[in-house]
Tab-separated table of C-alpha atoms in Angstrom:
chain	number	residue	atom	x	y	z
X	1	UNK	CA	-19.077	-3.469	-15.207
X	2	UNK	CA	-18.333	-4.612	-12.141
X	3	UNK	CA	-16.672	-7.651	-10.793
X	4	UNK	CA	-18.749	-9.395	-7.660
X	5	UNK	CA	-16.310	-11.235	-5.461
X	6	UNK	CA	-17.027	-14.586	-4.634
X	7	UNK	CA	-15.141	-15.423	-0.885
X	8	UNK	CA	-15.165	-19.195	-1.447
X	9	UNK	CA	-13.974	-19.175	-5.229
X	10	UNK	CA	-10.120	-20.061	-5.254
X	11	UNK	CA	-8.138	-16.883	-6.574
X	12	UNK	CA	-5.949	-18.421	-9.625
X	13	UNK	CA	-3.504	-16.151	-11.211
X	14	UNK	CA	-3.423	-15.882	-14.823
X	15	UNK	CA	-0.917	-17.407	-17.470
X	16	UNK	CA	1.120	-14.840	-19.135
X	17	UNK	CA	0.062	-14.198	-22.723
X	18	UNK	CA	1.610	-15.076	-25.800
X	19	UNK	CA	4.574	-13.083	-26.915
X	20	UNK	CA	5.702	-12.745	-30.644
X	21	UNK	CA	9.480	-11.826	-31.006
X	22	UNK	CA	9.137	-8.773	-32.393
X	23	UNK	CA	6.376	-6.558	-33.936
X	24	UNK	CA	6.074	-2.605	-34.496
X	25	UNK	CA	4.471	0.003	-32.249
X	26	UNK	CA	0.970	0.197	-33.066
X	27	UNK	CA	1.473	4.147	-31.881
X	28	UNK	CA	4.964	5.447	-33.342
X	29	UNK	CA	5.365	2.296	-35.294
X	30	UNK	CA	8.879	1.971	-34.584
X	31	UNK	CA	10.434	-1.881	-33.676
X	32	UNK	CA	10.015	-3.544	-30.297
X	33	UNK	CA	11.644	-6.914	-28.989
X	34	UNK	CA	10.075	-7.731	-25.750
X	35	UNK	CA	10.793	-10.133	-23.305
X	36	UNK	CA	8.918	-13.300	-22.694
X	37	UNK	CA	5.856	-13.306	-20.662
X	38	UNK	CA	5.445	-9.640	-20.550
X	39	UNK	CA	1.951	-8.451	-20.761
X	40	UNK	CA	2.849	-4.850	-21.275
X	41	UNK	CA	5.759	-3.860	-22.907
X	42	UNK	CA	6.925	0.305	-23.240
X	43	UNK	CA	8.263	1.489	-26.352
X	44	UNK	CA	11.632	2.845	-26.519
X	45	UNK	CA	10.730	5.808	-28.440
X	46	UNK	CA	7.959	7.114	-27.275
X	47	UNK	CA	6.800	5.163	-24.158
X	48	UNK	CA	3.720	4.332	-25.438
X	49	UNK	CA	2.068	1.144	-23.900
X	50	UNK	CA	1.014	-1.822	-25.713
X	51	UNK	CA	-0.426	-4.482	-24.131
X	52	UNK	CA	-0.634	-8.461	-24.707
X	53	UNK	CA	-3.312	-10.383	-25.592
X	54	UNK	CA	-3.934	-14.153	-26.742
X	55	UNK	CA	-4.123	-13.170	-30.524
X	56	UNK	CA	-0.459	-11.164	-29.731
X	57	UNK	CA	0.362	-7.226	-29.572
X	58	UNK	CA	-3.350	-5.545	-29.331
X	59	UNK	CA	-4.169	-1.760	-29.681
X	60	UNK	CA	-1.978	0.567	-27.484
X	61	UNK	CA	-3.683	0.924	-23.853
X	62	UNK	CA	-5.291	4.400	-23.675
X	63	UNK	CA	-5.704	4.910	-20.102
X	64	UNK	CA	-2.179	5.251	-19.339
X	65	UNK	CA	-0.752	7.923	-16.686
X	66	UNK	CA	2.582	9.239	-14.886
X	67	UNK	CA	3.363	11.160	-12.088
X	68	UNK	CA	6.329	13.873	-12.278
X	69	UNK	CA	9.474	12.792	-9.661
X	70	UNK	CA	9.697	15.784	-7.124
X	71	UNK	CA	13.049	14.648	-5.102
X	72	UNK	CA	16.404	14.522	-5.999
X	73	UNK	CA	19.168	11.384	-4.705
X	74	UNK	CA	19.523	13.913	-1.453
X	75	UNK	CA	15.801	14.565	-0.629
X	76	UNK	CA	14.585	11.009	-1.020
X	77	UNK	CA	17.512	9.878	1.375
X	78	UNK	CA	16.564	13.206	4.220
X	79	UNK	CA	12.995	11.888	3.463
X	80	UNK	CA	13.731	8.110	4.481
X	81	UNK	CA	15.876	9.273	7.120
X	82	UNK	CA	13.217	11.018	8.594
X	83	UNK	CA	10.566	7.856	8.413
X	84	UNK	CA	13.751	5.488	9.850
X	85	UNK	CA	14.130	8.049	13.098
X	86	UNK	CA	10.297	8.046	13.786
X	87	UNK	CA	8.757	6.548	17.217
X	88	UNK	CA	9.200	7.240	20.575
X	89	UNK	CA	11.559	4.012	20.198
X	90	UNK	CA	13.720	4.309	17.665
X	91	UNK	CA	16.731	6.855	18.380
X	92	UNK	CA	19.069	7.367	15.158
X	93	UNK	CA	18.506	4.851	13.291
X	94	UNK	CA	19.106	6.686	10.220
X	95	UNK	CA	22.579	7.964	11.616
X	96	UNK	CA	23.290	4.113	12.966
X	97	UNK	CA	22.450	2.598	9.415
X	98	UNK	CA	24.594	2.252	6.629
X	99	UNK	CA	23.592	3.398	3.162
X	100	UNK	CA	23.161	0.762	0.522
X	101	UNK	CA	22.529	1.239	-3.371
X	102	UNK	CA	19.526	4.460	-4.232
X	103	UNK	CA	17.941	3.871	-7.064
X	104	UNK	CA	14.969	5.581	-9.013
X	105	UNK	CA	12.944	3.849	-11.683
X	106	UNK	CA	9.296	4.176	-13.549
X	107	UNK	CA	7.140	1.112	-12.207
X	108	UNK	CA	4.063	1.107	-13.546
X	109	UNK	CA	1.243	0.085	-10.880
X	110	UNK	CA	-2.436	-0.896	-11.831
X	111	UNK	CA	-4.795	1.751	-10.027
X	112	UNK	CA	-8.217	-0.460	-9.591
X	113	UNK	CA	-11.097	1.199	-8.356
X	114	UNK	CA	-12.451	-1.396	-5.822
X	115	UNK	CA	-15.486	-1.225	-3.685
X	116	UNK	CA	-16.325	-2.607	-0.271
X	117	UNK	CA	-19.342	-3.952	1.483
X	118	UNK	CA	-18.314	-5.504	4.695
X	119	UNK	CA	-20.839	-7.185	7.286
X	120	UNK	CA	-18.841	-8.133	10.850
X	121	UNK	CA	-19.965	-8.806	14.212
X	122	UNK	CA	-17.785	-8.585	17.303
X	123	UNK	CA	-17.291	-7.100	21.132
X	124	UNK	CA	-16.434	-4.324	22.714
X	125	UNK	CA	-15.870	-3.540	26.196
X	126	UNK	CA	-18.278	-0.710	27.824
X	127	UNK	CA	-17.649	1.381	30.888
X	128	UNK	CA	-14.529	2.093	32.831
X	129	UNK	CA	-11.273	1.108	30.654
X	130	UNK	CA	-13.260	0.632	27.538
X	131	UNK	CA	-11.448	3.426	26.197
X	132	UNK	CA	-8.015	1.711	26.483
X	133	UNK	CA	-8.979	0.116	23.250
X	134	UNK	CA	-8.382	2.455	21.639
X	135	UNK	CA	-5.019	2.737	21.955
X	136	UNK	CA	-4.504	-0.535	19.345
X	137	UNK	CA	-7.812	-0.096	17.293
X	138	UNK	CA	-7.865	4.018	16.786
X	139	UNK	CA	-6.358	6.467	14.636
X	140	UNK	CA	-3.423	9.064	16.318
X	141	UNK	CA	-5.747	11.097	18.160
X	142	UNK	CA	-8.028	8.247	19.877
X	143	UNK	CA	-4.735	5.990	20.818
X	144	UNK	CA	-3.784	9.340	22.571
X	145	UNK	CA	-7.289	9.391	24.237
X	146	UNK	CA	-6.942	5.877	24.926
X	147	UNK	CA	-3.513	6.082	26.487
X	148	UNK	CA	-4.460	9.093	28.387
X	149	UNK	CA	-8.217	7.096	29.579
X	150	UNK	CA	-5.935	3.489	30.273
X	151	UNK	CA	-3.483	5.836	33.014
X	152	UNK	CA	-6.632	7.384	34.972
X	153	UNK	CA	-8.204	3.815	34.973
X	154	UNK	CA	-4.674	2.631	36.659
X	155	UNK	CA	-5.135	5.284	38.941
X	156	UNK	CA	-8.406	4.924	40.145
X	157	UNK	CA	-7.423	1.479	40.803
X	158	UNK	CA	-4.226	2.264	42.680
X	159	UNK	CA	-6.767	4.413	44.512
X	160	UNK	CA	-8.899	1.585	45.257
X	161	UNK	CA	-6.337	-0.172	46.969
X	162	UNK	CA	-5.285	2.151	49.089
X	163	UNK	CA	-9.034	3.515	50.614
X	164	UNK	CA	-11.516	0.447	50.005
X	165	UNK	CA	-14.424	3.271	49.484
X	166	UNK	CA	-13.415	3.675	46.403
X	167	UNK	CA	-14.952	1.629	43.483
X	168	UNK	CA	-14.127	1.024	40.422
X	169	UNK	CA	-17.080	-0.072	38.004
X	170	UNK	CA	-16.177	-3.417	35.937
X	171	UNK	CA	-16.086	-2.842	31.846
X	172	UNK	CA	-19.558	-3.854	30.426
X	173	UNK	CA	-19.287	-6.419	27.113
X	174	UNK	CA	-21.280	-4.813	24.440
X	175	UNK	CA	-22.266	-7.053	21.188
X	176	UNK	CA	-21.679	-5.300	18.217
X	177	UNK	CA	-22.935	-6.093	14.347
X	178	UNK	CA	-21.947	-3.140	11.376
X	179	UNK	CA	-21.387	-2.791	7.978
X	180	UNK	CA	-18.454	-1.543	6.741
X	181	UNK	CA	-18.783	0.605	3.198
X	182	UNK	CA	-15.086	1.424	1.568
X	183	UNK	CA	-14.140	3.037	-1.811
X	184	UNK	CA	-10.427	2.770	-2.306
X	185	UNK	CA	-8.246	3.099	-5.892
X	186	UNK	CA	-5.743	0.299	-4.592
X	187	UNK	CA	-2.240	0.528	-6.221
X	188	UNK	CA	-1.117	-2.999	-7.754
X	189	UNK	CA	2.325	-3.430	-8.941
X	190	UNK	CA	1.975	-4.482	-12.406
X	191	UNK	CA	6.040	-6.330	-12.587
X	192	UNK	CA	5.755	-9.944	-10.849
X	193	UNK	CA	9.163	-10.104	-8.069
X	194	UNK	CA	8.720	-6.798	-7.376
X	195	UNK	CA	6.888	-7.550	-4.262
X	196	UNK	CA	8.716	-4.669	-2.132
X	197	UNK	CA	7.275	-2.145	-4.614
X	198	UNK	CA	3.925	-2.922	-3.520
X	199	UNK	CA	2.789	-0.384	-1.247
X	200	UNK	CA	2.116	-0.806	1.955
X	201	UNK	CA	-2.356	-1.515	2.639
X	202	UNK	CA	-3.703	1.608	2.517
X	203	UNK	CA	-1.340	3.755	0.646
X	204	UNK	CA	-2.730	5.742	-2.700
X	205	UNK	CA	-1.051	8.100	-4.943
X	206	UNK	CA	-1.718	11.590	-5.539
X	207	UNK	CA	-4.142	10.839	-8.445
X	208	UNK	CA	-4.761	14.326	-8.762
X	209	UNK	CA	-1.232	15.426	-10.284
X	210	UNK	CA	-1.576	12.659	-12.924
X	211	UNK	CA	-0.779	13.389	-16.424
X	212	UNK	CA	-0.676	11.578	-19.623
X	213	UNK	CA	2.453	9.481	-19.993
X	214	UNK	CA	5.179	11.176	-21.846
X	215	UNK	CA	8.834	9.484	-22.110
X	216	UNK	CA	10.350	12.994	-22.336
X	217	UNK	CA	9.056	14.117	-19.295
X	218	UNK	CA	10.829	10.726	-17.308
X	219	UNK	CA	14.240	12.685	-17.541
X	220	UNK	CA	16.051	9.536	-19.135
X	221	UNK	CA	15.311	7.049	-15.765
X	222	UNK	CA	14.407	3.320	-16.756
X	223	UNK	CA	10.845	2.847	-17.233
X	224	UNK	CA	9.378	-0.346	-16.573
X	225	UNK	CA	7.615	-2.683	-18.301
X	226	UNK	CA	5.335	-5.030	-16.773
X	227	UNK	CA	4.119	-9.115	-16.536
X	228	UNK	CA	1.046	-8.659	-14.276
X	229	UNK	CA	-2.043	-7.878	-16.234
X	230	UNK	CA	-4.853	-6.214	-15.462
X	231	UNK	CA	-7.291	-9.146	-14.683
X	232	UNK	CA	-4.655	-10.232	-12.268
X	233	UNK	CA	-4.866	-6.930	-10.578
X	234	UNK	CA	-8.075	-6.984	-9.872
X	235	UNK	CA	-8.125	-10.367	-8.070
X	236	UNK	CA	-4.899	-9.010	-5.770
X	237	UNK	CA	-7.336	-5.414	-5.344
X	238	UNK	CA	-9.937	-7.468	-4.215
X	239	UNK	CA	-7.281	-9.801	-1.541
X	240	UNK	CA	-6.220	-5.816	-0.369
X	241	UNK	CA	-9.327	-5.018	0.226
X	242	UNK	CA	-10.098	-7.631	2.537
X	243	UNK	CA	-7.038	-6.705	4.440
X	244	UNK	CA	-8.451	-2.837	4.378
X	245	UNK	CA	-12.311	-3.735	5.673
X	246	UNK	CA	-10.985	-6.400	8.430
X	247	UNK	CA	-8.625	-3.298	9.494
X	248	UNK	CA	-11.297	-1.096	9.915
X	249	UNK	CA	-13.093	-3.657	11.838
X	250	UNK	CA	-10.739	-3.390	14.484
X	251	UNK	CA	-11.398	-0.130	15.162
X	252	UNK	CA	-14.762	-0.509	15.895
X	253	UNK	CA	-14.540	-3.475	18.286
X	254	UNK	CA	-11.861	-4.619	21.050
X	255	UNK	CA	-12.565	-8.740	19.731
X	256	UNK	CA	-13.172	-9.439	15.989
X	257	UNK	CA	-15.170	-11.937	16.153
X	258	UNK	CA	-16.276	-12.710	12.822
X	259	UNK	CA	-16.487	-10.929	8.827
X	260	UNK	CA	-17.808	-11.542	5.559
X	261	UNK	CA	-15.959	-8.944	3.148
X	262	UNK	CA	-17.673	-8.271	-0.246
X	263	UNK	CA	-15.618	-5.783	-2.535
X	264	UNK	CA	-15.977	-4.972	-6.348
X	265	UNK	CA	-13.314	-4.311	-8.905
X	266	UNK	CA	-14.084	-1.869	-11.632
X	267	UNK	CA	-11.854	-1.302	-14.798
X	268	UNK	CA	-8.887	1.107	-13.411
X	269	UNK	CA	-5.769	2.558	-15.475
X	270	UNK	CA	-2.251	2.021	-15.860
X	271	UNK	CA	0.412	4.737	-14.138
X	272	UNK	CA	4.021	4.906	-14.419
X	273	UNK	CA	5.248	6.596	-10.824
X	274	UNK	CA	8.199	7.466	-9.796
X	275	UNK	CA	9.712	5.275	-7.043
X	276	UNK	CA	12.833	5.270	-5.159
X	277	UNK	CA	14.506	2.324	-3.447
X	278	UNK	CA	16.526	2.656	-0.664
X	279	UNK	CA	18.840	0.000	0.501
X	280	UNK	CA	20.564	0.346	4.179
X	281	UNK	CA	21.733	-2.342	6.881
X	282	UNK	CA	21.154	-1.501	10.382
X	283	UNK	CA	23.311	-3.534	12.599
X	284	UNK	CA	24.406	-6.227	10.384
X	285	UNK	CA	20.444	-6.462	8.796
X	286	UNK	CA	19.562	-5.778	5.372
X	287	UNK	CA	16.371	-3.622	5.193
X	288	UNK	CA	14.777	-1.211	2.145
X	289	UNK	CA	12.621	2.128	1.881
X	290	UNK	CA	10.538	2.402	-0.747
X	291	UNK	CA	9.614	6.451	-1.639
X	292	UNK	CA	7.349	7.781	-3.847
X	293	UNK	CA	9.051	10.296	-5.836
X	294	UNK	CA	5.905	12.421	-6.349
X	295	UNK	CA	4.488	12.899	-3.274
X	296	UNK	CA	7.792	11.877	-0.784
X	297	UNK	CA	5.567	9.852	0.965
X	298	UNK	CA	7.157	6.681	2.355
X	299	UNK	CA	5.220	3.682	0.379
X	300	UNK	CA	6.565	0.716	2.008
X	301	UNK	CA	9.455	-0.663	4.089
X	302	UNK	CA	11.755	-1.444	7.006
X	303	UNK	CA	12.560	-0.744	9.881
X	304	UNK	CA	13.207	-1.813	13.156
X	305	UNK	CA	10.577	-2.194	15.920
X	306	UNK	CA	13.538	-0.709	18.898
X	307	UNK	CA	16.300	1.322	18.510
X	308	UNK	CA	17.404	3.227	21.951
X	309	UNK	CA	21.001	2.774	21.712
């Protein structure tokens, strides 16, 4: 069932559970020692997961996935390069940096399917120069439109001043009240301090190449266990998806005035994905890329906001 999300209940993160020393895999049955305050510890053997309750080790978790790694140590630094370099305003930043440590681990992530009913009210600015925007609030194509609607606007204005025959009409304020309706599977990083792994608000993985988790098919890199469990997952789904509806808000209306965010958690699964972390300063700063080994998509990261020389 469900989860309703209350907006004026206080989020409260769990305690860990519980940890006995040692106990057996309940799948392969061979010995495991985990470390305190881990709520789900991988076997050594053959990565099954087993996860923590109050009473100690429960029943293995069934609904528990991985993703294949796709890059090599040379394709996951072209790929970060590439993501460094982008923007009209950066100009080799990759070729300016200097490389830091490149590692590739399995972190397992909590996928929660989360839904999102979002009532807001707002302005928006009608008529000449409305358009403009866009350029903050719209997707690649409308900040184009935007930018493209904001220089005739400056025109006709420059216009204006020169021959006083020409007019140019005043934007028209426009009240605006919507509901916003989201369905996202929001990635939580299931290892607490591992706050750079969490991807950046709106990232997902490529669901669709998931398989069952096999250890043999990791290729010997560390897998992760994890401290975070899934009740805690769902209250940090439902904090992202706050942050996702008040986003899309945006791009509806030039002033935000107000909005009341409702999203539901649903029972989601556990996957194991490959990630690799890039370390590099750039001009004396320390900064990190964070890659997703399946897809080569950039999850999260650094980088700076002006690079021209």
């Amino acid at each position: 069932m469900g989860q309703p999300y209350n907006p004026s209940a206080p989020v409260q993160a769990a305690a860990p559970p519980p940890m006995p020393q040692n106990f057996k895999c309940n799948s392969c049955g061979g010995p495991m020692k985990p470390s305190a305050g881990l709520a789900l510890v991988v076997c050594e053997y053959c990565g099954a997961v087993t996860t923590m309750g109050a009473g100690g080790a429960a029943e293995v978790f069934q609904k528990h996935f991985m993703l294949n790694n796709k890059m090599t140590n040379e394709t996951a630094m072209e790929s970060g390069g590439k993501w460094l370099n982008k923007g009209i305003f950066r100009r080799k930043v990759a070729e300016r940096s200097e490389l830091g440590a490149v590692t590739l681990k399995y972190v397992p992530y909590w996928v929660v399917p989360t839904s999102v009913v979002a009532d807001f009210q707002g302005t928006k600015n009608a008529g000449a120069g409305a358009g403009a925007g866009m350029m903050m609030h719209g997707d690649g194509k409308q900040k184009a439109a935007g930018a493209a609607l904001f220089a005739l606007t400056m025109a006709a204005a420059a216009a204006g001043g020169q021959n006083r025959n020409v007019q140019v009409s005043q934007p028209q304020v426009v009240r605006v009240r919507d509901r916003i309706q989201l369905q996202r599977n929001i990635p939580v990083v299931a290892v607490r301090g591992y706050s750079q792994y969490q991807p950046e608000d709106g990232f997902t993985f490529e669901l669709q190449n998931k398989s069952n988790f096999d250890k043999r098919q990791t290729g010997g890199v560390d897998v992760q266990s994890g401290d975070v469990s899934e009740a805690e997952a769902k209250a940090q789904a439902a904090a992202l998806a706050h942050k996702f509806a008040e986003r899309e808000a945006k791009k509806r209306v030039d002033n935000l005035e107000s909005i009341q965010v409702y999203p539901t958690t649903y029972d989601g699964e556990l996957l194991h994905a490959p990630v690799w972390f890039m370390e590099y300063a750039h001009k004396g700063k320390q900064m990190f890329i964070l890659i997703d080994g399946g897809s080569g998509q950039v999850m999260n990261g650094e980088r700076p906001a002006f690079a021209l020389w």
